Short mmCIF file of C-alpha atoms in Angstrom, two decimals:
data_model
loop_
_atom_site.label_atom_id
_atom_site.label_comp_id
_atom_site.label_asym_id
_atom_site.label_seq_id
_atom_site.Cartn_x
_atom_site.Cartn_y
_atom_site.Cartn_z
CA UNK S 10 0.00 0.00 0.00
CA UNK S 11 1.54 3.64 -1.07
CA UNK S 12 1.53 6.41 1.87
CA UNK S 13 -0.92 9.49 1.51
CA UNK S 14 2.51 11.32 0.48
CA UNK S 15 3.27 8.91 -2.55
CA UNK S 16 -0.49 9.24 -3.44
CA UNK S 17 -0.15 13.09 -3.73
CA UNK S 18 2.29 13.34 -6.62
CA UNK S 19 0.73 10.55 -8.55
CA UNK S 20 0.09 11.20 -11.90
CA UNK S 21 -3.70 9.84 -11.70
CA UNK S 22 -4.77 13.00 -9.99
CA UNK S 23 -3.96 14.92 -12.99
CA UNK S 24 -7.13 16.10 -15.30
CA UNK S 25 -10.01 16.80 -13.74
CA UNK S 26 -10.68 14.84 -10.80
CA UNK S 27 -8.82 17.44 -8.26
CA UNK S 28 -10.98 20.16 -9.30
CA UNK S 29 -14.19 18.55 -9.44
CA UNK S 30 -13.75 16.93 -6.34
CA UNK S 31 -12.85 20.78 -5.16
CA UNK S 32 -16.24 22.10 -6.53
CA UNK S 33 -18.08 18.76 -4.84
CA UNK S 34 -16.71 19.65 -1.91
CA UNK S 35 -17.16 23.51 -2.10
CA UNK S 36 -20.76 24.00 -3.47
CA UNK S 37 -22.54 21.16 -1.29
CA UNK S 38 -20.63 21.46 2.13
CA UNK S 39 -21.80 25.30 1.24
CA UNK S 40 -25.20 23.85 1.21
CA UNK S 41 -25.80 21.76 4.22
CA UNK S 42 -25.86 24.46 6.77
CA UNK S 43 -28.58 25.26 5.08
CA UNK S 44 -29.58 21.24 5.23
CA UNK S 45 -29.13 21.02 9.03
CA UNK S 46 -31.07 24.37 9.95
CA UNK S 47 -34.10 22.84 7.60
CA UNK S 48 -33.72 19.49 9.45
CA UNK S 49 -33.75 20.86 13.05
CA UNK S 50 -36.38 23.05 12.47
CA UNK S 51 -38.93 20.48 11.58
CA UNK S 52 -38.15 18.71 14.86
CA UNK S 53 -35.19 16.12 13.47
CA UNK S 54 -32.95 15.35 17.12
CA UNK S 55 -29.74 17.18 16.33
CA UNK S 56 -26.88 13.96 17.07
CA UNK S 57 -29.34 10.45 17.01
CA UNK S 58 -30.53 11.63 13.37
CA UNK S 59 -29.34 15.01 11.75
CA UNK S 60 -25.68 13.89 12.48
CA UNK S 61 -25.48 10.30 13.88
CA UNK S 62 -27.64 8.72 11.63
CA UNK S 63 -26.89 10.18 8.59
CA UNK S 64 -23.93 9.36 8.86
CA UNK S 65 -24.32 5.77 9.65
CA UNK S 66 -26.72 5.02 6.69
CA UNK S 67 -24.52 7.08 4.43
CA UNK S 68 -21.00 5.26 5.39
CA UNK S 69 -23.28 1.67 5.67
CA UNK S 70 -24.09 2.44 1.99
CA UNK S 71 -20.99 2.97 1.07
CA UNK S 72 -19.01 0.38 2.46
CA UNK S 73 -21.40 -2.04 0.99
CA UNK S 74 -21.22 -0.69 -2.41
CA UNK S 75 -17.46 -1.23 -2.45
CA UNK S 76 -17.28 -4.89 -0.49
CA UNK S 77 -19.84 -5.89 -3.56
CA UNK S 78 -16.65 -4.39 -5.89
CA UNK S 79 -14.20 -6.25 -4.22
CA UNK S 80 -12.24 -3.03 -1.98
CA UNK S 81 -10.41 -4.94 0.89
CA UNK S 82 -12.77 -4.14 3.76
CA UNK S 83 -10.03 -2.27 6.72
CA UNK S 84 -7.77 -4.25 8.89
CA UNK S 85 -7.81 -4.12 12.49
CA UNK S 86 -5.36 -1.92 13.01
CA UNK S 87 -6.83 0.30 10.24
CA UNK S 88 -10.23 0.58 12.13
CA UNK S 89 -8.25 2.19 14.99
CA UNK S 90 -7.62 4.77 12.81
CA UNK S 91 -10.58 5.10 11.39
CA UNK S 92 -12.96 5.33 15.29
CA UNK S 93 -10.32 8.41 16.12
CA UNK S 94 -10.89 9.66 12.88
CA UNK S 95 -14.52 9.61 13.20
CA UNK S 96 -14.52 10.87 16.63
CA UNK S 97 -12.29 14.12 15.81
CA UNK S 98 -13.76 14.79 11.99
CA UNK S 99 -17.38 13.26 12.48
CA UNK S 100 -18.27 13.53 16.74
CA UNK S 101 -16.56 16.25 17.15
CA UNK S 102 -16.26 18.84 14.16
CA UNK S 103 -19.81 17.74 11.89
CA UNK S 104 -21.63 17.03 15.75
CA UNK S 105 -20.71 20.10 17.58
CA UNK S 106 -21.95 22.23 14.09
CA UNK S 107 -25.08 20.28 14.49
CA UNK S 108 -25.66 21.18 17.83
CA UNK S 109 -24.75 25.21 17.54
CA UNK S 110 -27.34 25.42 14.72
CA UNK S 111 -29.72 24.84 17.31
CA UNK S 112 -29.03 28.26 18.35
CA UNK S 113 -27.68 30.08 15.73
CA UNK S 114 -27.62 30.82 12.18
CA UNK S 115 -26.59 28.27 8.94
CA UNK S 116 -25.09 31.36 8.01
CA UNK S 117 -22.76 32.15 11.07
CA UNK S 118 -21.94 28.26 11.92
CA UNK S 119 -20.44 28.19 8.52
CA UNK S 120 -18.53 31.25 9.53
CA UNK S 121 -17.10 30.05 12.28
CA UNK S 122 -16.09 26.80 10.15
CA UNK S 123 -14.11 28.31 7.85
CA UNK S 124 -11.16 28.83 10.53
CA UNK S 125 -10.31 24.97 9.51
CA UNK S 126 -7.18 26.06 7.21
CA UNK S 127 -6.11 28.44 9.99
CA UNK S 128 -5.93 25.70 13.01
CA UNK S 129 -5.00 22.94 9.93
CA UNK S 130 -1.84 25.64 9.44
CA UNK S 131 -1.08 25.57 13.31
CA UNK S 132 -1.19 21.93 14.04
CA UNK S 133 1.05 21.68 10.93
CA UNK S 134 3.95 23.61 12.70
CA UNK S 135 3.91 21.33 15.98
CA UNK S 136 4.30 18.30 13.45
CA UNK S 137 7.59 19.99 12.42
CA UNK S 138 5.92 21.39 9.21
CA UNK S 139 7.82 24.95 8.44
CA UNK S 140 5.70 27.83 7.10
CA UNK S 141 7.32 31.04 4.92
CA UNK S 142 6.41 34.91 6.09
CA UNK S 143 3.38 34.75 4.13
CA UNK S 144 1.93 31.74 5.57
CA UNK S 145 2.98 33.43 8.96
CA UNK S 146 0.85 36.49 7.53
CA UNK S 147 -2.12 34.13 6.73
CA UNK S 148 -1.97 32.63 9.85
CA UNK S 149 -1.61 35.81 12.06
CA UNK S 150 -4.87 37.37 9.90
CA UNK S 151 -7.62 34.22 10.22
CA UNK S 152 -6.62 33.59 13.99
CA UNK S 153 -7.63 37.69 14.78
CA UNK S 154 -10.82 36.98 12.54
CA UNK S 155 -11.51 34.34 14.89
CA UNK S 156 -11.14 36.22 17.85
CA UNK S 157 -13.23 38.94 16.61
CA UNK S 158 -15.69 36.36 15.81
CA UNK S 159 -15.80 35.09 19.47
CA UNK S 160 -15.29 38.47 20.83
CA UNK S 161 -18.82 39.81 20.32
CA UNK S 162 -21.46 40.12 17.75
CA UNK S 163 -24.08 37.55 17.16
CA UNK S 164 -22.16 34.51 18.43
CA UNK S 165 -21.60 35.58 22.46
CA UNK S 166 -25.22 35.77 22.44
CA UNK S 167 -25.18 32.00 22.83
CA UNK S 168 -22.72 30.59 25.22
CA UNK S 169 -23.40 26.99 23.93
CA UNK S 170 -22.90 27.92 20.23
CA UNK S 171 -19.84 29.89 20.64
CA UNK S 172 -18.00 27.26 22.44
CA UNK S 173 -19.25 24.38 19.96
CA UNK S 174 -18.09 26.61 17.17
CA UNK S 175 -14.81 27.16 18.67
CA UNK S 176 -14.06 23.71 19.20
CA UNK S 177 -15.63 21.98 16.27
CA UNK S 178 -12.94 23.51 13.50
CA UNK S 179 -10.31 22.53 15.93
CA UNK S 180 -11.37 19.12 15.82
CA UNK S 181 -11.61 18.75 11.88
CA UNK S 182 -8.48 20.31 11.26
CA UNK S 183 -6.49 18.10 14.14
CA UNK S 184 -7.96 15.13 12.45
CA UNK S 185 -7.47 16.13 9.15
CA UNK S 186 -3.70 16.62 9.97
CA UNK S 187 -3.51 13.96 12.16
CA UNK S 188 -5.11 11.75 9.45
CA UNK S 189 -1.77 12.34 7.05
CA UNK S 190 0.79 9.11 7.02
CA UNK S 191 -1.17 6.83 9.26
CA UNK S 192 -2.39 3.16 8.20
CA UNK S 193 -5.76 3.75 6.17
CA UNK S 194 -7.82 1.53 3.48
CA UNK S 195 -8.16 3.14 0.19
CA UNK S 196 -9.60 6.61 0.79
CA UNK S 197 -13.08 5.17 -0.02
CA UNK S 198 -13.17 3.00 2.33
CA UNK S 199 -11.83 5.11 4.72
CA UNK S 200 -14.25 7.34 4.21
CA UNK S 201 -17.33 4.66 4.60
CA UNK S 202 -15.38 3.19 7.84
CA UNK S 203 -15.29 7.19 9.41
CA UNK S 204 -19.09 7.80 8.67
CA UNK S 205 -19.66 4.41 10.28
CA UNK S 206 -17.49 5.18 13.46
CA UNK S 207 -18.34 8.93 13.72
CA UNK S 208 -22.01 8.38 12.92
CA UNK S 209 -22.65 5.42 15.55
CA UNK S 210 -20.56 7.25 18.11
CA UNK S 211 -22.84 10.64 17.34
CA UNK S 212 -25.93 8.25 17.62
CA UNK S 213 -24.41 6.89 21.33
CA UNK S 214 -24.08 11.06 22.43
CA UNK S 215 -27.49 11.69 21.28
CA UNK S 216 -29.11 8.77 23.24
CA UNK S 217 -27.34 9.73 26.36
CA UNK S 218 -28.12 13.52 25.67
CA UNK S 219 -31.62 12.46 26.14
CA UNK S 220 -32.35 12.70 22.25
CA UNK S 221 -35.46 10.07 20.71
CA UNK S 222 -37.46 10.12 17.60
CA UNK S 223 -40.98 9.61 18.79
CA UNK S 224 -42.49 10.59 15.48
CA UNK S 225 -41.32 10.30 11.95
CA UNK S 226 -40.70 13.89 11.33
CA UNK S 227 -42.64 16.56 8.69
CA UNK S 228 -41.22 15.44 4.97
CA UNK S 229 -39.46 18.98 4.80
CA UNK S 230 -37.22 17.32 7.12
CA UNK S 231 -36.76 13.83 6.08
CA UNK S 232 -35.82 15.44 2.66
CA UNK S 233 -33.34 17.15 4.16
CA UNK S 234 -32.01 13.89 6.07
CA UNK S 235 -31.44 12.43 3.10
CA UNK S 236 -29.51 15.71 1.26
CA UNK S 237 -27.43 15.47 4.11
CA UNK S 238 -26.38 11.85 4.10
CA UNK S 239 -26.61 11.64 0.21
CA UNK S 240 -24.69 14.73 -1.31
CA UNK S 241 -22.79 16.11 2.14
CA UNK S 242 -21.83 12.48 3.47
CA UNK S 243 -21.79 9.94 0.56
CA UNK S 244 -20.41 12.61 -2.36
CA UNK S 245 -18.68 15.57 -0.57
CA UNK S 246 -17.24 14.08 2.64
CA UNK S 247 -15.83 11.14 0.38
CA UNK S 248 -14.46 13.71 -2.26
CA UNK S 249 -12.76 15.31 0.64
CA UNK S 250 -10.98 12.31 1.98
CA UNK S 251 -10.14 11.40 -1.32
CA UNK S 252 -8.40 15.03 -1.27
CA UNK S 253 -6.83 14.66 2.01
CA UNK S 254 -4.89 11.53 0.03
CA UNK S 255 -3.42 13.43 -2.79
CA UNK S 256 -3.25 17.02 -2.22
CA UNK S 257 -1.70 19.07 0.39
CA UNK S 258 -3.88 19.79 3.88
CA UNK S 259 -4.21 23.37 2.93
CA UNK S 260 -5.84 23.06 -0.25
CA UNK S 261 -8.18 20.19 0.71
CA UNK S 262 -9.35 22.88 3.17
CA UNK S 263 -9.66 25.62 1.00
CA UNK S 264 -13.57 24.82 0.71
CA UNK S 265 -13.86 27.15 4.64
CA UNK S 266 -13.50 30.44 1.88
CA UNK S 267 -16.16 29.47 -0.20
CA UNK S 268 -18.26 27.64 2.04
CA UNK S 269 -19.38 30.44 4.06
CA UNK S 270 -19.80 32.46 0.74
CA UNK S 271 -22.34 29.78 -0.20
CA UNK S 272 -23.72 29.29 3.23
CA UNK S 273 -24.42 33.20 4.01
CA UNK S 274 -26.07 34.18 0.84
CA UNK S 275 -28.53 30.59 1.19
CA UNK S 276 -29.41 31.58 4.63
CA UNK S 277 -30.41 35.23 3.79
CA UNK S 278 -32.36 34.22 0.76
CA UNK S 279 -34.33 31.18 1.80
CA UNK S 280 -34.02 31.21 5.37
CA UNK S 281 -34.02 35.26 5.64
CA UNK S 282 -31.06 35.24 8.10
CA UNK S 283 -29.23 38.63 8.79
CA UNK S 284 -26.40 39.26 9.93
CA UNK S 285 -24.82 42.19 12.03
CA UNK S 286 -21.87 44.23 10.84
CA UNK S 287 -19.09 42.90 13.31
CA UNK S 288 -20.44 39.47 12.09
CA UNK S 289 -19.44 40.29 8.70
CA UNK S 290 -16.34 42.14 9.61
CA UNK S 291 -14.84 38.93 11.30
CA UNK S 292 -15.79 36.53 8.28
CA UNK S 293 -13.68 38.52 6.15
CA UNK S 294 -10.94 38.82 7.44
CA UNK S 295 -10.80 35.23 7.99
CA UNK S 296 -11.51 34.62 4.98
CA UNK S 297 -8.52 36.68 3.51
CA UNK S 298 -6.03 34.99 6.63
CA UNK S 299 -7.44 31.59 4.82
CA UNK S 300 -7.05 32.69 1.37
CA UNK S 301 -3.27 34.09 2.20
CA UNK S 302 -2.62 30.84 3.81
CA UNK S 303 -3.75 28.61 0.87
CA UNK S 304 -1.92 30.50 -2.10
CA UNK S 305 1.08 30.45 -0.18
CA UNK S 306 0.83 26.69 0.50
CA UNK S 307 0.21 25.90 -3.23
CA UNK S 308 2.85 27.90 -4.30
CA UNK S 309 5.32 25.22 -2.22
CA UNK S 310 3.69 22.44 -4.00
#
């Protein structure tokens, strides 16, 4: 089995299949914020069934699709991987969005998400990873945008979705640098093995939170269930693992500047969502500290 770091200059990814799995991963992660506010507002329990079991029925899919094509199912030692995977990506950075969109915006949540390349960049350096000045620049810029973020506006006006927002990019980014060189199945099946883990391990939080499904919910939100675990688990999460495999980190998260783009301007049109000036203020300049970060990390490739 070739590491993730012989995978990244292989010729195959040439063509097409890095950018479209770039726009996958862009345009419908942009959407779901959207996805999960629809879901939890027609009374769909936030971890047992907007997160955790989407997740499960989307990775259960998945692996079975590629047992029935012959993909070596993971090893033991892979599935280790794979359960801390899903707990930092999945039950920690998908859950913890979940949960603050129960008290605020699609809008803001995604926001707050797109801080991912900016924490990706600083768990880089303590693996030894060495950044230039402008990377340092980057860096400096989307860490103030997230303390602005946190410092006031919308966000302080829920305790619960502040800290949920501040931890939940952490998490992803950790895992997604954490993820790089360790023994994984083909990035596929990794993929279907972390919506497995995550998703049962969401389910477990959401029964011991307190969370049941009493009544088949409204068909507003079973519709957007099954967005959620069709496009954002089966097609976008697995285009994005597939990235993790063959690109660098910091371009695989360059969907956090578009993302929010997407997210903003589908909450204020179909959800009517507004959002405050300092709000605003603190997603840009973010979103320049991520854009810095990422043209200076392609420019190394």
């Amino acid at each position: 089995m070739s590491s993730p770091m012989h995978a990244a200059t292989s010729p195959r990814t040439g063509g097409l299949a890095v950018p479209a799995a770039l726009l996958l991963v862009y345009v419908v992660w942009g959407s779901t914020y959207l996805g999960i506010r629809i879901a939890l507002e027609h009374g769909v329990p936030p971890l047992l069934v907007t997160s955790g079991l989407r997740f499960v029925v989307a990775g259960a899919l998945l692996f079975g699709v590629l047992r029935l094509r012959g993909v070596a199912a993971p090893t033991r030692a892979q599935w280790k991987n794979l359960v801390i995977m899903g707990a930092l990506l999945l039950g920690m950075g998908n859950a913890l969005v979940v949960l603050a969109e129960t008290t605020v915006s699609s809008g803001l949540a995604a926001v707050a998400v797109a801080s991912v390349p900016v924490w990706m960049g600083l768990f880089g350096l303590l693996r030894g990873q060495r950044a230039t000045r402008i990377e340092w620049l980057g860096l400096m810029l989307g860490f103030a945008g997230v303390v602005w973020l946190n410092a006031g506006g919308t966000l302080t006006a829920s305790p619960q979705g502040l800290v949920c927002l501040l931890l939940a990019p952490m998490a992803w980014a950790f895992g997604s640098v954490w993820s790089r060189g360790r023994d994984l199945p083909s990035p596929f099946m990794a993929a279907a093995g972390q919506m497995l883990c995550g998703g049962t391990l969401i389910m477990l939080a959401g029964w011991l939170r307190g969370e049941r499904l009493h009544v088949v919910p409204p068909l507003e939100g079973v519709l957007a269930v099954v967005y959620l675990a069709l496009f954002g688990s089966v097609i976008a999460f697995t285009a994005y693992v597939w990235l993790l495999h063959h690109v660098r980190p910091a371009l695989a998260g360059s969907y956090a500047y578009v993302n929010p783009v997407i997210a903003v301007a589908l909450g204020a049109w179909l959800a009517h969502e507004r959002f405050t000036a300092h709000d605003l203020g603190a997603m840009a300049v973010i979103l320049v500290g991520v854009v810095v970060i990422t043209l200076a990390k392609v420019g190394r490739k």
